[in-house]
mmCIF file of N, CA and C in Angstrom:
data_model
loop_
_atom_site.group_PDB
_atom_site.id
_atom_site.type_symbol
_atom_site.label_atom_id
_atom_site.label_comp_id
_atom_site.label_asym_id
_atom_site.label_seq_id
_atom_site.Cartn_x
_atom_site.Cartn_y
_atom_site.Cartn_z
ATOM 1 N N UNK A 1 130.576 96.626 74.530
ATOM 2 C CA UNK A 1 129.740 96.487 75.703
ATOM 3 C C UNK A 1 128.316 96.167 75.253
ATOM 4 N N UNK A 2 128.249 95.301 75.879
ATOM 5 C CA UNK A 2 126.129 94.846 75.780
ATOM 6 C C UNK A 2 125.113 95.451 76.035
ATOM 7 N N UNK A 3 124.307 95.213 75.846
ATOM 8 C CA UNK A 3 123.194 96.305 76.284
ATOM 9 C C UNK A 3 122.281 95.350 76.793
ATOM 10 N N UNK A 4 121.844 95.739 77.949
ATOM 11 C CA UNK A 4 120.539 95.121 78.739
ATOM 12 C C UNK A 4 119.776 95.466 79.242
ATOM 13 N N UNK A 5 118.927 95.187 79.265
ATOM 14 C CA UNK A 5 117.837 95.749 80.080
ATOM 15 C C UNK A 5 118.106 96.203 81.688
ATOM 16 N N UNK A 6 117.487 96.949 82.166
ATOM 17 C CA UNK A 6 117.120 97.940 83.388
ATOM 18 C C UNK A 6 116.997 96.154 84.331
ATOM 19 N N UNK A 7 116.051 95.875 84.123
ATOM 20 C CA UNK A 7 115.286 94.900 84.977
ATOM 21 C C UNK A 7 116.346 93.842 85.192
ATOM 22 N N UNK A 8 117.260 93.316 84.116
ATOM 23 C CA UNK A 8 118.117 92.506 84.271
ATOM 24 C C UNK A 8 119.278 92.602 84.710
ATOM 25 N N UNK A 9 119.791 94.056 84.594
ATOM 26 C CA UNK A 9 121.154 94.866 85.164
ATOM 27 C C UNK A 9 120.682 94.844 86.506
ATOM 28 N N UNK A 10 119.467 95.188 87.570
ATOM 29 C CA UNK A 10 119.171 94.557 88.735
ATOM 30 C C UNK A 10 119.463 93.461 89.384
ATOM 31 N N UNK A 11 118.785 92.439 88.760
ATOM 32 C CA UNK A 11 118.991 90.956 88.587
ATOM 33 C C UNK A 11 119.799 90.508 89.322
ATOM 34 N N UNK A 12 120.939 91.289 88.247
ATOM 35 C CA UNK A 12 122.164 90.720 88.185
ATOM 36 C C UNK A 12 123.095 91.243 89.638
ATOM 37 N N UNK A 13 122.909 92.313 90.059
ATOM 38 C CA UNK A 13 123.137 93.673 91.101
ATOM 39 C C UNK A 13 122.919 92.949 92.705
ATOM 40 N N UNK A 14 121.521 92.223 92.254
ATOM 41 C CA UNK A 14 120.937 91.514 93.564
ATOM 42 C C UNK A 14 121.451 90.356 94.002
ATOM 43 N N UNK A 15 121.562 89.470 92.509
ATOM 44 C CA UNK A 15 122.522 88.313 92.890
ATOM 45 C C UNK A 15 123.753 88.369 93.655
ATOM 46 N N UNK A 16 124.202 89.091 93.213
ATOM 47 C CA UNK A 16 125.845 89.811 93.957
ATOM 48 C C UNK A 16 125.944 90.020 95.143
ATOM 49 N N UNK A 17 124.768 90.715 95.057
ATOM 50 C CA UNK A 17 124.844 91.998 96.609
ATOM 51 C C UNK A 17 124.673 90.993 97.809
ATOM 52 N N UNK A 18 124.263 91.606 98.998
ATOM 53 C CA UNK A 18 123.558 91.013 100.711
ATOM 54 C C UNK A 18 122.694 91.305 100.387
ATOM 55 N N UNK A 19 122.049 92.365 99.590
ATOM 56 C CA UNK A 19 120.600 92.493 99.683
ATOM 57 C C UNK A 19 119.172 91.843 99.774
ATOM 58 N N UNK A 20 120.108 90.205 98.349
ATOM 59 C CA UNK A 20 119.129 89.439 97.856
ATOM 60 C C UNK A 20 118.244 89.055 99.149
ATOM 61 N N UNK A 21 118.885 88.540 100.383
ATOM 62 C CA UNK A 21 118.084 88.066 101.035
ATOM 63 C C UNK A 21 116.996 88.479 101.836
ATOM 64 N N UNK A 22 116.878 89.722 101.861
ATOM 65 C CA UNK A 22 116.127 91.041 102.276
ATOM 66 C C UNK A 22 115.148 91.198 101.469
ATOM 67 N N UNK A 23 115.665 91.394 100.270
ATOM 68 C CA UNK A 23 114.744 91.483 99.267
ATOM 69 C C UNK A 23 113.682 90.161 98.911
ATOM 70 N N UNK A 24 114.231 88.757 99.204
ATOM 71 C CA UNK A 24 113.426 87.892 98.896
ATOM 72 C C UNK A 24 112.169 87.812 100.003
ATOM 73 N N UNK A 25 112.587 88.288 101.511
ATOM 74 C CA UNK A 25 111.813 88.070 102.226
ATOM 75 C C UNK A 25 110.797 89.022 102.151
ATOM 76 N N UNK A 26 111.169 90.273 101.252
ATOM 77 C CA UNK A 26 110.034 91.334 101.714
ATOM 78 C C UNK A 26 108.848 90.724 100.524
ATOM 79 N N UNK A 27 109.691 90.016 99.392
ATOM 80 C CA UNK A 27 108.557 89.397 98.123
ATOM 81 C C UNK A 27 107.631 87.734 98.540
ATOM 82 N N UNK A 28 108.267 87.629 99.649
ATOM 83 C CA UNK A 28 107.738 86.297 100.189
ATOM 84 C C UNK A 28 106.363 86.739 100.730
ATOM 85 N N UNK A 29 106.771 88.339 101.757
ATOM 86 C CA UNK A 29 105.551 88.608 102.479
ATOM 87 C C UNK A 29 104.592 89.345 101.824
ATOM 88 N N UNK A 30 105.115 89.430 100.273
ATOM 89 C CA UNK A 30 103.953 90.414 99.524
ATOM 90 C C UNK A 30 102.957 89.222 98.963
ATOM 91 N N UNK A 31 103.436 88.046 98.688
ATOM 92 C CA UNK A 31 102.993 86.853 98.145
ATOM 93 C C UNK A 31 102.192 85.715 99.169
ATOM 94 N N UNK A 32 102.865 85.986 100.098
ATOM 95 C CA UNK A 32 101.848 85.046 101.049
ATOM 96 C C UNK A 32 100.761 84.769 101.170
ATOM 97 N N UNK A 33 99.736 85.811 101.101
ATOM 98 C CA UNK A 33 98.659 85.957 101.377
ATOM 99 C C UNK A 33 97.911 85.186 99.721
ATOM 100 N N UNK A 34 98.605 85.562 98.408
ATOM 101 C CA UNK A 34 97.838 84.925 97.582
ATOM 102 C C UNK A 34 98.141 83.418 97.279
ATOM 103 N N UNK A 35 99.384 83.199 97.896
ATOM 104 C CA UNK A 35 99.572 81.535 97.934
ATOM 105 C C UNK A 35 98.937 80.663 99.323
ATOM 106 N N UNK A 36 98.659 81.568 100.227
ATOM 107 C CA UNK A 36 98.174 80.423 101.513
ATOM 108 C C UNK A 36 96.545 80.948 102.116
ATOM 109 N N UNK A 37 96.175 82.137 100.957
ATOM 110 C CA UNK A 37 94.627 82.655 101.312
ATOM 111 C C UNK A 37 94.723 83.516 102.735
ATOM 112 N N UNK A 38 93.643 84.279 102.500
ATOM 113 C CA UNK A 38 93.179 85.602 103.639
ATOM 114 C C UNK A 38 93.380 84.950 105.343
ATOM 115 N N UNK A 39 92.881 83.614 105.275
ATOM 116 C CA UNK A 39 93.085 83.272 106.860
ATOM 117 C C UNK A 39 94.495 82.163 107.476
ATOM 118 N N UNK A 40 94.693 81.743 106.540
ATOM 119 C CA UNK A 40 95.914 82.032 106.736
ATOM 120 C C UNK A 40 97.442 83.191 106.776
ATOM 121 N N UNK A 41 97.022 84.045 106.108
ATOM 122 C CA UNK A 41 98.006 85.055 106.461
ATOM 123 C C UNK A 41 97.424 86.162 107.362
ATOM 124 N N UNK A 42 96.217 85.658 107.902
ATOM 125 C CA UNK A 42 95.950 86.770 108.883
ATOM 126 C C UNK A 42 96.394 86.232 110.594
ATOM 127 N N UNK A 43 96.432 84.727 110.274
ATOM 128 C CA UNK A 43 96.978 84.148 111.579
ATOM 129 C C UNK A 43 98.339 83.413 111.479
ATOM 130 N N UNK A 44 99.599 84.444 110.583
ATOM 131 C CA UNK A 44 100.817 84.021 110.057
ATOM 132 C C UNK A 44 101.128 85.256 110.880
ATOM 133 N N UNK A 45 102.075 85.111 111.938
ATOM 134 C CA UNK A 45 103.007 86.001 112.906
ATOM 135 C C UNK A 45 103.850 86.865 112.240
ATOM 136 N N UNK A 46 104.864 85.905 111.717
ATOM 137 C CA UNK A 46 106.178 86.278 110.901
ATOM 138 C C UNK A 46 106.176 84.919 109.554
ATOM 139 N N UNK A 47 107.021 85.496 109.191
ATOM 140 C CA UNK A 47 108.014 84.977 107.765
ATOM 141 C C UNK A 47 109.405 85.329 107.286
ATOM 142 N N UNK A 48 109.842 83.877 107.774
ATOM 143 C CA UNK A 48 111.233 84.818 107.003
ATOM 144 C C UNK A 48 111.767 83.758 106.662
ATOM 145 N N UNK A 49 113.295 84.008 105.624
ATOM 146 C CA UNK A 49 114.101 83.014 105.191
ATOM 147 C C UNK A 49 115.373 83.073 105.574
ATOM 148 N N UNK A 50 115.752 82.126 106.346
ATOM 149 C CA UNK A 50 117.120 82.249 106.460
ATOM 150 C C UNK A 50 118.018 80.973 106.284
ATOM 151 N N UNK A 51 119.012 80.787 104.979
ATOM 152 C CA UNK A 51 119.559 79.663 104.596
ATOM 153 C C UNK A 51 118.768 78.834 103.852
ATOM 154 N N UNK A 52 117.965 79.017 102.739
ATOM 155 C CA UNK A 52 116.889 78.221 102.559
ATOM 156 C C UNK A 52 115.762 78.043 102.778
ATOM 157 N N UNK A 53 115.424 77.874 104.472
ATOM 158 C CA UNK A 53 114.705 77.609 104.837
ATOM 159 C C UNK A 53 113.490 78.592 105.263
ATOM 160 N N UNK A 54 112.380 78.528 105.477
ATOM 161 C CA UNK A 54 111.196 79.447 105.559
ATOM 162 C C UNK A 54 110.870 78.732 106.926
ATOM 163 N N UNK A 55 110.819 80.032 107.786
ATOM 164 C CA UNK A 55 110.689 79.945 108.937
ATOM 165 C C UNK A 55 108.790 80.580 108.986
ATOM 166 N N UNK A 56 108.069 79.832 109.489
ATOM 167 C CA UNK A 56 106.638 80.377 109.477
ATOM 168 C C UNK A 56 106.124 80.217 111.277
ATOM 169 N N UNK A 57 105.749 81.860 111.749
ATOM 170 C CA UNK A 57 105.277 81.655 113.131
ATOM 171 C C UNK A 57 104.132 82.094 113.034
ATOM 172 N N UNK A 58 103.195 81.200 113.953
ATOM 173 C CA UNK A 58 101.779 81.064 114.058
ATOM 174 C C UNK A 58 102.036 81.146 115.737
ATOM 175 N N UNK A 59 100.629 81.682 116.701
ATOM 176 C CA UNK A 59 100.041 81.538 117.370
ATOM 177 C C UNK A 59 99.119 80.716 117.654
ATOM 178 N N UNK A 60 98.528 80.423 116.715
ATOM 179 C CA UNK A 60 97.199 79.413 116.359
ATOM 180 C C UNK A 60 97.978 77.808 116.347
ATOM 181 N N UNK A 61 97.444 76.811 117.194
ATOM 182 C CA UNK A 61 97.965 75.292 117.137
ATOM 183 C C UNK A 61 97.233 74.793 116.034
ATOM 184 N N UNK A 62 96.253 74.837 115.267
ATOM 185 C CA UNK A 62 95.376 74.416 114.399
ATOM 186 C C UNK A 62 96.331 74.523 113.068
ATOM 187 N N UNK A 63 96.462 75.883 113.286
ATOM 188 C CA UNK A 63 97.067 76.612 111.809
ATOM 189 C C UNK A 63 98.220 75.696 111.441
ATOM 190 N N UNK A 64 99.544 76.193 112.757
ATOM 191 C CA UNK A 64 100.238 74.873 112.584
ATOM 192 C C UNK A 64 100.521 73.571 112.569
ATOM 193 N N UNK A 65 99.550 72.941 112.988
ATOM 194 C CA UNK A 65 99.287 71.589 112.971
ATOM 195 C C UNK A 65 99.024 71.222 110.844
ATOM 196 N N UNK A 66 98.079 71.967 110.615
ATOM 197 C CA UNK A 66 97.597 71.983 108.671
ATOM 198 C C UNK A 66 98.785 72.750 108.197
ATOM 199 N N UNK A 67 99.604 73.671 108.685
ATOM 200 C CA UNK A 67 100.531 73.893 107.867
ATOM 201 C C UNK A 67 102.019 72.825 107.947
ATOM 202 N N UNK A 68 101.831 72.089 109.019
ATOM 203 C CA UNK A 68 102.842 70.912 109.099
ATOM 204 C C UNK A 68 102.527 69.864 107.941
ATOM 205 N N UNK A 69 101.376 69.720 108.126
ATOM 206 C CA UNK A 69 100.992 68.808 106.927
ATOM 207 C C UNK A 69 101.220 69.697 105.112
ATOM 208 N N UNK A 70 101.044 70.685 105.010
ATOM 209 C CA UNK A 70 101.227 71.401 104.076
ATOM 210 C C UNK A 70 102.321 71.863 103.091
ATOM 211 N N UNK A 71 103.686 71.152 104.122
ATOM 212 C CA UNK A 71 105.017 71.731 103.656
ATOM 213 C C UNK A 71 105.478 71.818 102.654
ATOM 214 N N UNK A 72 105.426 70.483 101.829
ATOM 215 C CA UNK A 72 105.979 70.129 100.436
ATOM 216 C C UNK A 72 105.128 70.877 99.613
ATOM 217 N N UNK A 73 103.934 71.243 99.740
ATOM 218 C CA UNK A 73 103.198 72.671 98.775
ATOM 219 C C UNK A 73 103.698 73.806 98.997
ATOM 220 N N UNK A 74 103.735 74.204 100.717
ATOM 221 C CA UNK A 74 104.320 75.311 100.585
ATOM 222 C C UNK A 74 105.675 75.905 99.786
ATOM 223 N N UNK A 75 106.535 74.909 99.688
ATOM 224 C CA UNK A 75 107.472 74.880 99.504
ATOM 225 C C UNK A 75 107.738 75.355 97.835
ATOM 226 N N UNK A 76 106.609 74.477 97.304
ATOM 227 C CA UNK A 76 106.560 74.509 95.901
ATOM 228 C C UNK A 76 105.978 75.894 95.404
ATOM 229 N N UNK A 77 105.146 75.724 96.369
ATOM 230 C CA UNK A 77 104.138 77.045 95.747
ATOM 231 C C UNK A 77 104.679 78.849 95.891
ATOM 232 N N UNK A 78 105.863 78.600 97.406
ATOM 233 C CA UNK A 78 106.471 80.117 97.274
ATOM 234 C C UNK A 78 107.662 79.996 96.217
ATOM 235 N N UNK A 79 108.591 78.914 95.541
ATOM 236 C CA UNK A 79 109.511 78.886 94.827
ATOM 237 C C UNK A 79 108.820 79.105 93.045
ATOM 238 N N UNK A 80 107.520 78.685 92.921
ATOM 239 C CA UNK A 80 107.124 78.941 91.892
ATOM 240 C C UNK A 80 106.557 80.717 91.811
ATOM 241 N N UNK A 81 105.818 80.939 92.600
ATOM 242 C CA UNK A 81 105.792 82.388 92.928
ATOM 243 C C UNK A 81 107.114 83.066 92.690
ATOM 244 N N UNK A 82 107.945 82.803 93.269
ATOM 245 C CA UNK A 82 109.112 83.706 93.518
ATOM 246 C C UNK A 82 110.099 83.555 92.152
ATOM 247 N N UNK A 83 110.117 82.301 91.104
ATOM 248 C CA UNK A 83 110.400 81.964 89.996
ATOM 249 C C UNK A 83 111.863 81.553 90.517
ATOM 250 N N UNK A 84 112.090 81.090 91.603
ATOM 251 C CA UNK A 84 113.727 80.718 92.006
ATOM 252 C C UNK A 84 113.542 79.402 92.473
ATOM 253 N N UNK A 85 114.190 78.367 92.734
ATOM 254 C CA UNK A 85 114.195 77.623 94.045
ATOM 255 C C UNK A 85 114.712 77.809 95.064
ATOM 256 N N UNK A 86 114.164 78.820 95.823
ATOM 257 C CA UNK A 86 114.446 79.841 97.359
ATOM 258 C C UNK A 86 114.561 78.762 98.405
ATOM 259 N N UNK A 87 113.261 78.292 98.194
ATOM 260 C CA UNK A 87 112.945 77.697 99.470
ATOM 261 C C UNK A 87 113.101 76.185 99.536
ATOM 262 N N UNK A 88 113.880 75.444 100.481
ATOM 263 C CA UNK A 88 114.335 73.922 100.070
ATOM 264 C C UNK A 88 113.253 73.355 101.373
ATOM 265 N N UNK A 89 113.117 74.023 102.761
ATOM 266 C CA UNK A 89 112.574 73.424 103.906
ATOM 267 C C UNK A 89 111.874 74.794 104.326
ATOM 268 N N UNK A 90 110.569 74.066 105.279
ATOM 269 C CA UNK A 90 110.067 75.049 106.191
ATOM 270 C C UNK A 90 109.869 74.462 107.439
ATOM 271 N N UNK A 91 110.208 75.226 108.081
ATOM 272 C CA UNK A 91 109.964 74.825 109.840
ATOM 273 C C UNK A 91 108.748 75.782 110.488
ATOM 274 N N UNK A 92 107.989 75.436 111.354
ATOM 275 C CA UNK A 92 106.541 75.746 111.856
ATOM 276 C C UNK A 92 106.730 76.106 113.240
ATOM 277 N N UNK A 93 107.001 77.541 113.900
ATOM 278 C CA UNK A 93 107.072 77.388 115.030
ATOM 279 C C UNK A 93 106.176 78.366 115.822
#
């Protein structure tokens, strides 16, 4: 038997499980704020992922109007954060 690390016997636990997707969303919303800055995540509703995709709700028409234009960063910038390719699309609603 192998020996592995704590952190990677997780990993591995999460991949498996239902959890992962729970878990990715709660690391999406810990990260938000340093990938899209203070005013944007203060006028970000919700966040979540479901199937890929990153669902982002705003109140603000401004916000979403620059975060429509923004997608292909966003996209990049929470999958590099998150060290996966999580996120393939985001929709703005």
């Amino acid at each position: 038997m192998a020996e592995i690390s704590l952190q990677d016997a997780i990993q591995q636990f999460l991949q498996k499980s239902r959890l992962k997707s729970g878990i990715q969303a709660l690391r999406i919303e810990d990260v938000w704020e340093d990938i899209m800055g203070k005013t944007v995540a203060k006028y970000t509703d919700k966040i979540q992922i479901i199937n890929h995709t990153l669902y982002i709700t705003s109140a603000v028409a401004p916000l979403k109007n620059e975060l429509l234009y923004q997608k292909e960063k966003i996209i990049e910038r929470i999958n590099e954060a998150l060290g996966e390719k999580l996120v393939k699309d985001v929709v703005i609603k």
